[in-house]
Short mmCIF file of C-alpha atoms and ligand atoms in Angstrom, two decimals:
data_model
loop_
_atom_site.label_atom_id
_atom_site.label_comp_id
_atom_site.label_asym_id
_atom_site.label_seq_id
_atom_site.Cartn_x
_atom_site.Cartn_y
_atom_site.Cartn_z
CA UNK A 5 -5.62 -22.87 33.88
CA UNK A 6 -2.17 -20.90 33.85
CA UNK A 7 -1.37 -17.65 32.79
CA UNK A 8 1.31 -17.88 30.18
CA UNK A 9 4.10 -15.71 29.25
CA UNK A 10 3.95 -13.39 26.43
CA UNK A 11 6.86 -13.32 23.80
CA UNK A 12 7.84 -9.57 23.29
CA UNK A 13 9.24 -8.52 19.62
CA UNK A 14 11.48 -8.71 18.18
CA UNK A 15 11.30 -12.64 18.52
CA UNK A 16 11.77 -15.36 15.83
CA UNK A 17 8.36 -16.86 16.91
CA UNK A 18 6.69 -13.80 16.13
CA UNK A 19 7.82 -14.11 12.85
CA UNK A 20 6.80 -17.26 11.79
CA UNK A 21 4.14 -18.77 9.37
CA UNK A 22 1.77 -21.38 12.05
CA UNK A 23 1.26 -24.75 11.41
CA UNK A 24 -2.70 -26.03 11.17
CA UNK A 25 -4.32 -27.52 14.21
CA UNK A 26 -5.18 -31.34 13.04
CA UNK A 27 -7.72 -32.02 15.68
CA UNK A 28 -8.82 -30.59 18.86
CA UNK A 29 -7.05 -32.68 21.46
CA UNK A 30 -7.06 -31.86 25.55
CA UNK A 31 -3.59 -29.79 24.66
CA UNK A 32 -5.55 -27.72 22.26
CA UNK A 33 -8.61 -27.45 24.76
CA UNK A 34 -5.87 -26.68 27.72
CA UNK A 35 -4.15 -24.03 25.54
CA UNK A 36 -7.49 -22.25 24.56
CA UNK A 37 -8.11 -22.13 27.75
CA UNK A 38 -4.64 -20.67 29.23
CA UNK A 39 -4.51 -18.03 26.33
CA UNK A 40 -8.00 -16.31 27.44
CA UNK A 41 -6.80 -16.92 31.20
CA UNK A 42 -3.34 -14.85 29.85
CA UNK A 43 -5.59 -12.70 27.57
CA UNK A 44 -8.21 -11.31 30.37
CA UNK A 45 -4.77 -10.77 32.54
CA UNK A 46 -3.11 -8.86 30.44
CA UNK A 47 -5.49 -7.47 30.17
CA UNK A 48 -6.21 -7.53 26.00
CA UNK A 49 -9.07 -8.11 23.65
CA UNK A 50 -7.44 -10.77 21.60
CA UNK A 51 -4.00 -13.30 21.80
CA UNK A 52 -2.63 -15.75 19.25
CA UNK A 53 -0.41 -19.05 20.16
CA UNK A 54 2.55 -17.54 18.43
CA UNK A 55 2.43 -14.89 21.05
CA UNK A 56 2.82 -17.52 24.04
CA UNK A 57 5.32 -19.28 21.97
CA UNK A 58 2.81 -22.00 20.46
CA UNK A 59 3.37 -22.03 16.55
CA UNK A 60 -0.28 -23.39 15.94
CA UNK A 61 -3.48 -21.96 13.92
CA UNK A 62 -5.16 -20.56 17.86
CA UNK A 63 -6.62 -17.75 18.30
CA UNK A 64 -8.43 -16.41 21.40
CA UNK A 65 -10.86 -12.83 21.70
CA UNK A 66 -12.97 -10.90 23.80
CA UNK A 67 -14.19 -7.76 22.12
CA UNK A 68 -16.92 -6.79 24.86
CA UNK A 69 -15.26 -3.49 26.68
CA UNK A 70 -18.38 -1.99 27.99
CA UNK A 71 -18.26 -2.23 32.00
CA UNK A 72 -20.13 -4.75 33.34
CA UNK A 73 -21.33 -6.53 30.52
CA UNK A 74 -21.11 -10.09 29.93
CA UNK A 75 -17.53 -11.56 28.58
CA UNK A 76 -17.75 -12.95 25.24
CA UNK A 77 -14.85 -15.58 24.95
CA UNK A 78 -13.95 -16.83 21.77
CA UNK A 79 -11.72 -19.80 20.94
CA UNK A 80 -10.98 -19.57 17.15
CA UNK A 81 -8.97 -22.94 15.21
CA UNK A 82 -7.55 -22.47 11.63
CA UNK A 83 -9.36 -19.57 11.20
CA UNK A 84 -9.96 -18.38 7.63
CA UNK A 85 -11.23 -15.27 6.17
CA UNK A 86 -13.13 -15.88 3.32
CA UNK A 87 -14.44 -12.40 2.43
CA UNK A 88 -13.40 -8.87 3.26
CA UNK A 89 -15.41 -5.04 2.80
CA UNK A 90 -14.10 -3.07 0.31
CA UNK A 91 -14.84 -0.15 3.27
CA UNK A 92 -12.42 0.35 5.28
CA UNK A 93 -11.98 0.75 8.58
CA UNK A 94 -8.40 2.91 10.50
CA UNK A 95 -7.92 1.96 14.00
CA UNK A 96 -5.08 2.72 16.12
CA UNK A 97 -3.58 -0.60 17.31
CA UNK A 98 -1.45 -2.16 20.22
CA UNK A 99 -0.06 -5.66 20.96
CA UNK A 100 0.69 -7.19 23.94
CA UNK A 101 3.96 -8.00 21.96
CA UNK A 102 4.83 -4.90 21.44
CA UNK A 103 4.02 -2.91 24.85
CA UNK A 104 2.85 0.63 24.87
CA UNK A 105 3.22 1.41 21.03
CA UNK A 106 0.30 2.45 19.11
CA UNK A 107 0.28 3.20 15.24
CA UNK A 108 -2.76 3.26 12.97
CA UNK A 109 -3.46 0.71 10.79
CA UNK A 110 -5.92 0.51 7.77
CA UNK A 111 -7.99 -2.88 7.37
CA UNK A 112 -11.41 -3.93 5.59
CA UNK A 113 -14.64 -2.49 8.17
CA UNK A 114 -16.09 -5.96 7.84
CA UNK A 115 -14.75 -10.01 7.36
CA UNK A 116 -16.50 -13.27 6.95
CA UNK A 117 -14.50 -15.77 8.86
CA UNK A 118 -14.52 -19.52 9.42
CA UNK A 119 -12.95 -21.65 11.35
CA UNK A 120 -13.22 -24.63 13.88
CA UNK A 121 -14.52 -24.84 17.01
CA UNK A 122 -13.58 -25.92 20.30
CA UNK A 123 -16.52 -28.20 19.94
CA UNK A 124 -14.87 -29.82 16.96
CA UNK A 125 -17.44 -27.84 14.72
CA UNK A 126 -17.39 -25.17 11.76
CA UNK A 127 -18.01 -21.96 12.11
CA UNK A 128 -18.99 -19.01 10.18
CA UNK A 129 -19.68 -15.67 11.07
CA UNK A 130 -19.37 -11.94 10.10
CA UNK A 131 -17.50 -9.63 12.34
CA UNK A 132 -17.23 -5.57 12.19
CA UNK A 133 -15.99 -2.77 14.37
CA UNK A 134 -13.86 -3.46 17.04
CA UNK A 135 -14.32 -6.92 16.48
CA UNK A 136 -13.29 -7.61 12.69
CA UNK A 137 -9.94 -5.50 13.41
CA UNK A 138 -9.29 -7.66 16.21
CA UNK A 139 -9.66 -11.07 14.23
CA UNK A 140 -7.99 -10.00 11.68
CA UNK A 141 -4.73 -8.27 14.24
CA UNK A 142 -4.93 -12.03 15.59
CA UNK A 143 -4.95 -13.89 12.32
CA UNK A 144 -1.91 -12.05 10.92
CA UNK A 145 -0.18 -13.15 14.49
CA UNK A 146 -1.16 -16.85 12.74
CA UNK A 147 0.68 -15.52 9.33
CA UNK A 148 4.07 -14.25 11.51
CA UNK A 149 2.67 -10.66 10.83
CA UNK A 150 2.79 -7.78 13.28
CA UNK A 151 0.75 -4.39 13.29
CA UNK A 152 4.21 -2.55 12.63
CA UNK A 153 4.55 -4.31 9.23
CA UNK A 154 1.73 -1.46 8.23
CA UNK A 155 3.61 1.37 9.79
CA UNK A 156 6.63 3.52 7.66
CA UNK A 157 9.53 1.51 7.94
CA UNK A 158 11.47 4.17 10.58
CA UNK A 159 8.34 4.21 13.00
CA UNK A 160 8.93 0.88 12.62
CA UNK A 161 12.11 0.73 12.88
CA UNK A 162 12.28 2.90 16.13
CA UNK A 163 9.53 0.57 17.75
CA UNK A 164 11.50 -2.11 17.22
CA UNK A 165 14.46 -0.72 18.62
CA UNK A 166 12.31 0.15 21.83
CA UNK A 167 11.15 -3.15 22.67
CA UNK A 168 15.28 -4.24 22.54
CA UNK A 169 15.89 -1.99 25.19
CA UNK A 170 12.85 -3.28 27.09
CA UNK A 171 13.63 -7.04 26.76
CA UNK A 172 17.23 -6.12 27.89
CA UNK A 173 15.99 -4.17 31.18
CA UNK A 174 13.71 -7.09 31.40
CA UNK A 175 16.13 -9.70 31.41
CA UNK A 176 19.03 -7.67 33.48
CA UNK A 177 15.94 -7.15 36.58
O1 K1U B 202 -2.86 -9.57 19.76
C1 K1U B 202 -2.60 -8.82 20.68
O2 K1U B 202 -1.46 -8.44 20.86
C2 K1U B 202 -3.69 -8.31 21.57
C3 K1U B 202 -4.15 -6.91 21.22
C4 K1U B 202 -5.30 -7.01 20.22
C5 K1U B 202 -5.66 -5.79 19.46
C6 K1U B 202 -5.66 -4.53 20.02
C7 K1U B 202 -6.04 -3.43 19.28
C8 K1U B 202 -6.43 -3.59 17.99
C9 K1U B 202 -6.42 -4.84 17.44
C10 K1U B 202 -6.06 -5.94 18.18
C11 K1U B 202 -4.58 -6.20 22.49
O3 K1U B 202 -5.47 -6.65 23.14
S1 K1U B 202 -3.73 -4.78 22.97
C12 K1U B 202 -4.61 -4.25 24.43
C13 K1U B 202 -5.91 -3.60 24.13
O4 K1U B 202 -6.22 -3.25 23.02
C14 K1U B 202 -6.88 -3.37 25.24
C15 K1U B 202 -6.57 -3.67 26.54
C16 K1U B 202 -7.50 -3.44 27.54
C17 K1U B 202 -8.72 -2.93 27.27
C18 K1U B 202 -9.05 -2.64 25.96
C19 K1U B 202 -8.13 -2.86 24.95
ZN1 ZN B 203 -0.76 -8.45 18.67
#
């Protein structure tokens, strides 16, 4: 397993619609793998391919924060949501795209989501709490959308120009 590196925005990759995943091949069993390795060392809760420069329907998530309870990895393929809460839920986000910037974001409390397993099987589950803003944080990764898309457009604008100035210390060091 290797810890891959994560794109920071502003990138074109970030930006970008994902293609499907056609069937679960070793490089689709070798990625799910290296995103949770990259995702526990970040450390996060959830990564998507786009973020480690993979423009395919993958999504990876561990929800469980409590200390010392078990890990619950999840290795999500063309994941769908196929029905939202009308409640809502506001949590304030990050991304491990977008480094030390927060900003509250508004999303349905609970989702029904489907999608295909590592074991070549559907699934279909509900998901609320930390756990349905997570999925759905990851699945807009899949749909080239960021967690500053909900923000006013000069937070956003101001984040944006932050992480320039971090990938150009990062790239002079
Ligand atoms: O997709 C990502 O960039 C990962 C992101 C997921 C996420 C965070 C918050 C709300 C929705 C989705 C992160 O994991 S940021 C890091 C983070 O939240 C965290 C890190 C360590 C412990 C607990 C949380
Ligand atoms: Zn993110």
């Amino acid at each position: 397993m290797t810890i891959r590196p994560i794109l920071i925005h502003p990138d074109p990759r970030l930006k970008t619609v994902t293609d499907p995943v056609s069937d679960i091949s070793d490089e689709i069993r070798a990625l799910g793998a290296d995103m949770l390795e990259t995702m526990y060392d970040a450390p996060g809760i959830g990564l998507a391919a786009p973020q480690v420069g993979v423009l395919s329907r993958v999504l990876v998530m561990d929800c469980v924060k409590e200390e010392g309870a078990a890990p619950r990895p999840m290795v999500l393929i063309n994941p769908q949501i196929i029905a939202s809460s009308e409640e809502t839920n506001v949590y304030e986000e990050g991304c491990l795209s977008i480094p030390e910037q927060y900003g509250e974001v508004t999303r349905p409390a609970e989702v029904e989501v489907r999608w295909l397993g590592l074991d070549g099987k559907e699934h279909t589950q509900g998901f609320d709490g930390l756990w349905a803003t997570c999925v759905q944080h990851e699945i807009d990764h899949l749909d080239g959308k960021l967690f500053i898309d909900y923000l006013k457009p000069l937070r956003r604008q101001m984040i944006t120009r932050k992480m320039q100035k971090l990938k150009r210390e990062r790239a002079r060091a």
